[in-house]
Amino acid sequence: MSDKKNKKMEAMVIKMLRQERADSIARARAAIKEQNSVIKAIKEVLKAGPKTIPEIAGAVAMETEPVLQYVSTLKRYGIVGEGPKDGDYFKYELLS
């Protein structure tokens, strides 16, 4: 096959793959957008000072379990740190 025909064939295949995967790409983009907004909200809450997981969850209007997962991830990446314990819960603070 000629080089020109190969390029046309490649372009058609790429176009078909994009069409087939459009829904999954859209879902992934929506999930990333939601995650980024939750992370931003958690960081905004922690700018006011150290908070426990239930306090953060109340401020961002989410259940405590997913908030704990987000905060744990932020802690792993050095964005949030564990502060002193407040009763049964640690207070988390923004590091960067």
XYZ file of C-alpha atoms in Angstrom:
96
model
C 0.000 0.000 0.000
C 1.103 3.515 -0.611
C 2.078 5.844 2.173
C -0.901 8.073 1.410
C -3.359 5.154 1.722
C -1.752 4.066 5.011
C -2.201 7.532 6.468
C -5.853 7.652 5.385
C -6.456 4.208 6.877
C -4.781 5.259 10.128
C -6.898 8.405 10.291
C -10.093 6.376 9.792
C -9.126 3.883 12.490
C -8.308 6.675 14.944
C -11.618 8.389 14.192
C -13.541 5.135 14.767
C -11.738 4.480 18.056
C -12.501 7.990 19.283
C -16.182 7.524 18.455
C -16.311 4.136 20.186
C -14.612 5.431 23.292
C -16.354 8.803 23.480
C -18.687 7.706 26.306
C -15.934 6.261 28.471
C -13.762 9.324 27.873
C -16.663 11.587 28.865
C -17.267 9.551 32.047
C -13.581 9.705 32.945
C -13.481 13.463 32.385
C -16.583 13.938 34.557
C -15.084 11.813 37.350
C -11.827 13.769 37.253
C -13.738 17.053 37.329
C -15.740 15.886 40.362
C -12.605 14.664 42.166
C -10.845 17.960 41.542
C -13.808 19.927 42.902
C -13.931 17.766 46.064
C -10.182 18.177 46.600
C -10.511 21.932 46.115
C -13.386 22.069 48.630
C -11.416 20.061 51.216
C -8.388 22.317 50.784
C -10.591 25.408 51.201
C -12.018 24.011 54.458
C -8.527 23.265 55.776
C -7.309 26.789 54.952
C -9.388 27.949 57.936
C -7.377 25.677 60.226
C -7.019 22.052 61.333
C -10.203 19.980 61.213
C -11.258 16.400 61.952
C -12.707 14.142 59.262
C -16.310 14.618 60.536
C -15.810 18.404 60.533
C -14.452 18.341 56.982
C -17.264 16.024 55.849
C -19.866 18.361 57.312
C -18.300 21.383 55.660
C -18.187 19.781 52.205
C -21.566 18.015 52.616
C -20.238 14.484 52.087
C -20.155 11.244 54.042
C -17.099 10.698 56.237
C -15.828 7.583 54.419
C -15.109 9.211 51.036
C -13.718 12.293 52.798
C -11.332 10.047 54.728
C -10.198 8.495 51.438
C -9.566 11.908 49.884
C -7.728 13.195 52.968
C -5.635 10.016 53.145
C -4.620 10.488 49.527
C -3.787 14.150 50.115
C -1.742 13.081 53.141
C 0.156 10.514 51.068
C 1.125 13.244 48.589
C 2.216 15.681 51.289
C -0.601 18.181 50.809
C -2.287 17.459 54.153
C -0.725 16.457 57.445
C -1.980 14.838 60.628
C -2.143 17.188 63.551
C -2.965 16.576 67.198
C -5.722 14.189 68.211
C -9.073 15.719 69.142
C -10.969 13.073 71.106
C -11.212 10.030 68.864
C -10.153 11.876 65.709
C -6.962 13.387 64.400
C -7.068 16.944 63.162
C -5.772 17.374 59.634
C -4.071 20.508 58.415
C -3.049 21.889 55.059
C 0.712 21.686 54.509
C 1.028 23.317 51.109
